[in-house]
Amino acid sequence: MPFPKLGQAIVAIAVVLTLLGSQSSAGSVTGTATYRERIAVPQDATLFVELQDISRADAPAVTLASQRYALTGAPTEFELSFDNALIKDGMTYAVRGSIYSGDQLLFTTDTVHPVLTNGAGDETDLVLVQVSGQGAAKLENTNWTVIGINGAVVDAERPPQISFTQNGSFNGFGGCNRYMGQAELSGDTIAFPDNMAATLMACPPAMEEVEDQFFAALQGVTTYAVAGDSLVLLDAAGEPVLKFIRTQ
């Protein structure tokens, strides 16, 4: 009787089709990375590129794919492969780039480079900016407005601001309340105090939410980078948690 063998064959084919259907397809984001300043970088310089989910303003960006390249010239081409099952309509994804010499950050992206959803494509060109190495003097008598918290763009009528005066003293507007304090500065490292003085005004929930995110992000900051009219505050892992533009 051939029917049992035929039945076994049908079952085998069904199993194969099920396995093939369960395999996720791979997608990719491609592009180039370069930097503004036409200067030579150390021989050990590397380009680190990441595809990140930046959908949630109240949480750190989630890295979906990353790749490191030896930096032999500029621009440098890159490709990031990812699992298509990770990409959801309505979410926001972006590519971030950094150039390192060992553990030292030399260049970084200071703007959001969206990809994949919300009308963005699968190609992007990154322009990195040089990180300042001039220490605390670069922050003295400067004023900044927040444009990003934990990788998400801040869309607020009155975004948080911070001003630095002398020797690490700072003050600003958190989105709801005024605040002030004394930061510890040494070279490119910075630490904000837990007990900042602040007013206690009641504000609409949306404003309070942005302020809470801003103050929480400040507590995770360990280093900073100034590049032109951009300021980036980074955590211990080198991830940017707060991005600012200079306020005139």
XYZ file of C-alpha atoms in Angstrom:
248
model
C 0.000 0.000 0.000
C 1.623 3.324 -1.062
C -0.601 5.512 1.058
C 1.414 5.327 4.311
C 4.567 6.408 2.461
C 2.634 9.168 0.742
C 1.320 10.338 4.086
C 4.831 10.377 5.537
C 6.054 12.426 2.581
C 3.254 14.954 3.027
C 4.088 15.276 6.724
C 7.783 15.741 5.927
C 7.017 18.457 3.376
C 4.735 20.215 5.858
C 7.500 20.193 8.475
C 10.008 21.665 6.009
C 7.562 24.397 4.963
C 6.869 25.207 8.594
C 10.569 25.506 9.353
C 11.157 27.686 6.308
C 8.228 29.902 7.218
C 9.526 30.361 10.744
C 12.855 31.700 9.570
C 12.996 35.484 9.760
C 14.197 37.365 6.728
C 17.192 39.635 7.013
C 17.209 43.304 6.155
C 20.043 45.791 5.961
C 20.802 49.474 6.281
C 23.668 50.874 4.248
C 25.401 54.216 4.026
C 28.601 56.160 4.487
C 30.273 57.864 7.426
C 32.608 60.822 7.275
C 33.657 63.728 9.484
C 33.767 67.463 8.935
C 37.324 68.249 9.978
C 39.904 67.271 7.383
C 42.456 65.921 9.838
C 44.322 62.650 10.121
C 43.077 60.138 12.679
C 45.281 57.680 14.604
C 46.186 54.429 12.856
C 44.110 52.420 15.326
C 40.944 54.504 14.724
C 37.738 52.522 14.290
C 34.244 53.405 13.125
C 31.416 52.008 15.260
C 27.951 52.113 13.684
C 24.667 51.122 15.365
C 21.049 50.662 14.296
C 18.902 51.708 17.252
C 15.256 51.713 18.246
C 14.668 55.240 19.607
C 10.878 55.018 19.833
C 10.546 55.500 23.583
C 11.462 58.843 25.104
C 11.352 57.365 28.622
C 13.887 54.600 27.975
C 17.405 54.267 26.556
C 17.777 53.498 22.873
C 17.858 49.772 22.066
C 20.628 48.591 19.727
C 19.320 46.168 17.084
C 22.533 45.803 15.063
C 26.089 47.102 15.241
C 29.334 46.823 13.325
C 32.892 48.063 13.830
C 35.198 48.940 10.935
C 38.861 49.835 10.704
C 38.881 53.474 9.619
C 41.160 53.628 6.591
C 39.678 56.731 5.001
C 36.676 59.007 4.768
C 33.978 58.503 3.755
C 33.732 54.898 4.938
C 30.942 52.656 3.695
C 28.991 50.546 6.191
C 26.247 47.940 6.212
C 24.132 46.829 9.177
C 22.198 43.570 8.878
C 19.175 43.016 11.103
C 16.234 40.685 11.633
C 13.173 42.096 9.857
C 10.969 40.723 12.626
C 12.418 43.387 14.946
C 11.106 46.262 12.817
C 7.583 47.450 13.618
C 5.471 50.006 11.769
C 4.990 53.212 13.705
C 8.233 52.799 15.673
C 11.278 55.016 15.116
C 14.732 53.754 14.162
C 18.001 55.619 13.612
C 21.666 55.023 12.824
C 24.362 56.357 15.126
C 28.077 56.534 14.390
C 31.201 57.069 16.502
C 34.932 57.051 15.834
C 37.264 55.788 18.553
C 40.980 55.497 19.132
C 41.106 52.717 21.691
C 38.577 53.800 24.332
C 38.850 57.496 23.457
C 35.891 59.000 21.608
C 37.137 61.210 18.754
C 34.037 61.902 16.643
C 30.321 61.273 17.040
C 27.031 61.971 15.306
C 25.192 64.883 16.901
C 21.941 64.650 14.930
C 19.335 61.917 14.468
C 19.595 59.877 11.240
C 16.202 58.104 10.877
C 15.818 54.949 8.770
C 13.300 52.247 7.780
C 9.954 53.631 9.027
C 7.891 56.823 8.939
C 8.941 57.583 5.382
C 12.671 56.968 5.928
C 14.593 54.611 3.649
C 17.302 52.024 4.217
C 20.232 54.279 3.327
C 21.775 57.144 5.270
C 24.951 59.203 5.193
C 26.470 60.137 8.553
C 28.499 63.292 9.159
C 30.334 63.041 12.476
C 31.635 65.986 14.476
C 34.860 66.179 16.434
C 34.722 65.839 20.200
C 36.371 68.681 22.081
C 39.370 67.879 24.241
C 39.700 71.290 25.887
C 38.141 70.274 29.199
C 35.872 72.267 31.501
C 36.716 75.622 29.908
C 34.596 74.594 26.934
C 31.465 74.654 29.128
C 32.056 77.899 31.000
C 29.537 80.655 30.238
C 27.556 78.546 27.795
C 23.804 77.944 27.439
C 22.165 74.838 25.991
C 18.704 73.546 25.044
C 17.846 69.830 25.069
C 16.942 68.228 21.733
C 17.272 64.547 22.693
C 16.849 62.344 25.774
C 17.967 58.699 25.684
C 18.038 58.700 21.912
C 14.520 60.097 21.443
C 13.843 63.560 20.020
C 12.352 65.972 22.567
C 9.137 67.493 21.239
C 8.102 69.948 23.943
C 6.806 73.496 23.887
C 9.366 74.424 26.569
C 12.262 71.923 26.418
C 14.765 71.655 29.296
C 17.720 74.023 29.293
C 21.017 74.224 31.158
C 23.572 77.023 31.618
C 27.124 76.622 32.933
C 28.955 79.468 34.649
C 32.317 78.981 36.386
C 33.949 75.894 37.932
C 31.063 73.543 37.210
C 28.248 75.725 38.554
C 25.061 75.293 36.550
C 21.429 76.312 36.532
C 18.508 75.934 34.193
C 14.922 75.022 33.446
C 13.894 71.377 33.602
C 10.702 71.680 31.586
C 8.607 72.588 34.614
C 10.884 73.892 37.399
C 14.024 75.948 37.761
C 17.075 74.147 39.173
C 20.715 74.788 40.084
C 23.739 72.946 41.419
C 27.471 72.268 41.248
C 28.850 69.632 38.884
C 32.191 67.896 39.341
C 34.323 68.495 36.247
C 37.688 66.997 35.333
C 38.859 66.943 31.741
C 35.958 65.511 29.753
C 34.329 63.825 32.764
C 31.342 65.353 34.538
C 29.106 64.256 37.416
C 25.884 65.953 38.471
C 24.826 65.961 42.147
C 21.872 63.995 43.478
C 20.639 66.906 45.582
C 20.108 69.689 43.062
C 18.110 72.647 44.345
C 14.862 73.094 42.425
C 11.537 74.855 42.670
C 8.427 72.756 43.355
C 5.853 74.035 40.885
C 2.952 71.883 39.733
C 2.799 71.581 35.960
C 0.758 69.665 33.361
C 1.613 65.931 33.216
C 3.320 66.194 29.824
C 5.744 68.849 31.117
C 6.435 66.915 34.312
C 7.135 63.764 32.295
C 9.805 65.500 30.197
C 11.359 67.015 33.318
C 11.473 63.662 35.120
C 13.192 62.093 32.110
C 15.678 64.964 31.961
C 16.638 64.838 35.649
C 16.900 61.037 35.588
C 19.188 61.199 32.536
C 21.478 63.727 34.253
C 22.170 61.212 37.021
C 23.578 58.713 34.516
C 26.029 61.146 32.898
C 29.770 60.507 33.270
C 31.381 62.310 30.312
C 30.598 65.048 27.827
C 31.574 66.128 24.349
C 31.306 69.572 22.779
C 31.309 69.782 19.000
C 30.584 73.203 17.568
C 27.101 74.200 18.661
C 26.296 70.727 19.979
C 26.766 69.270 23.460
C 26.401 65.556 24.172
C 26.305 64.064 27.680
C 27.218 60.369 27.738
C 26.886 57.539 30.239
C 29.577 55.128 31.444
C 29.079 52.921 28.383
C 29.711 55.861 26.055
C 26.062 56.070 25.023
C 24.643 59.605 24.556
C 21.823 60.163 27.052
C 21.318 63.897 26.525
C 21.860 65.992 23.402
C 21.781 69.799 23.350
C 22.112 72.647 20.902
C 23.712 75.925 21.901
C 21.268 78.613 23.006
C 22.208 82.073 21.838
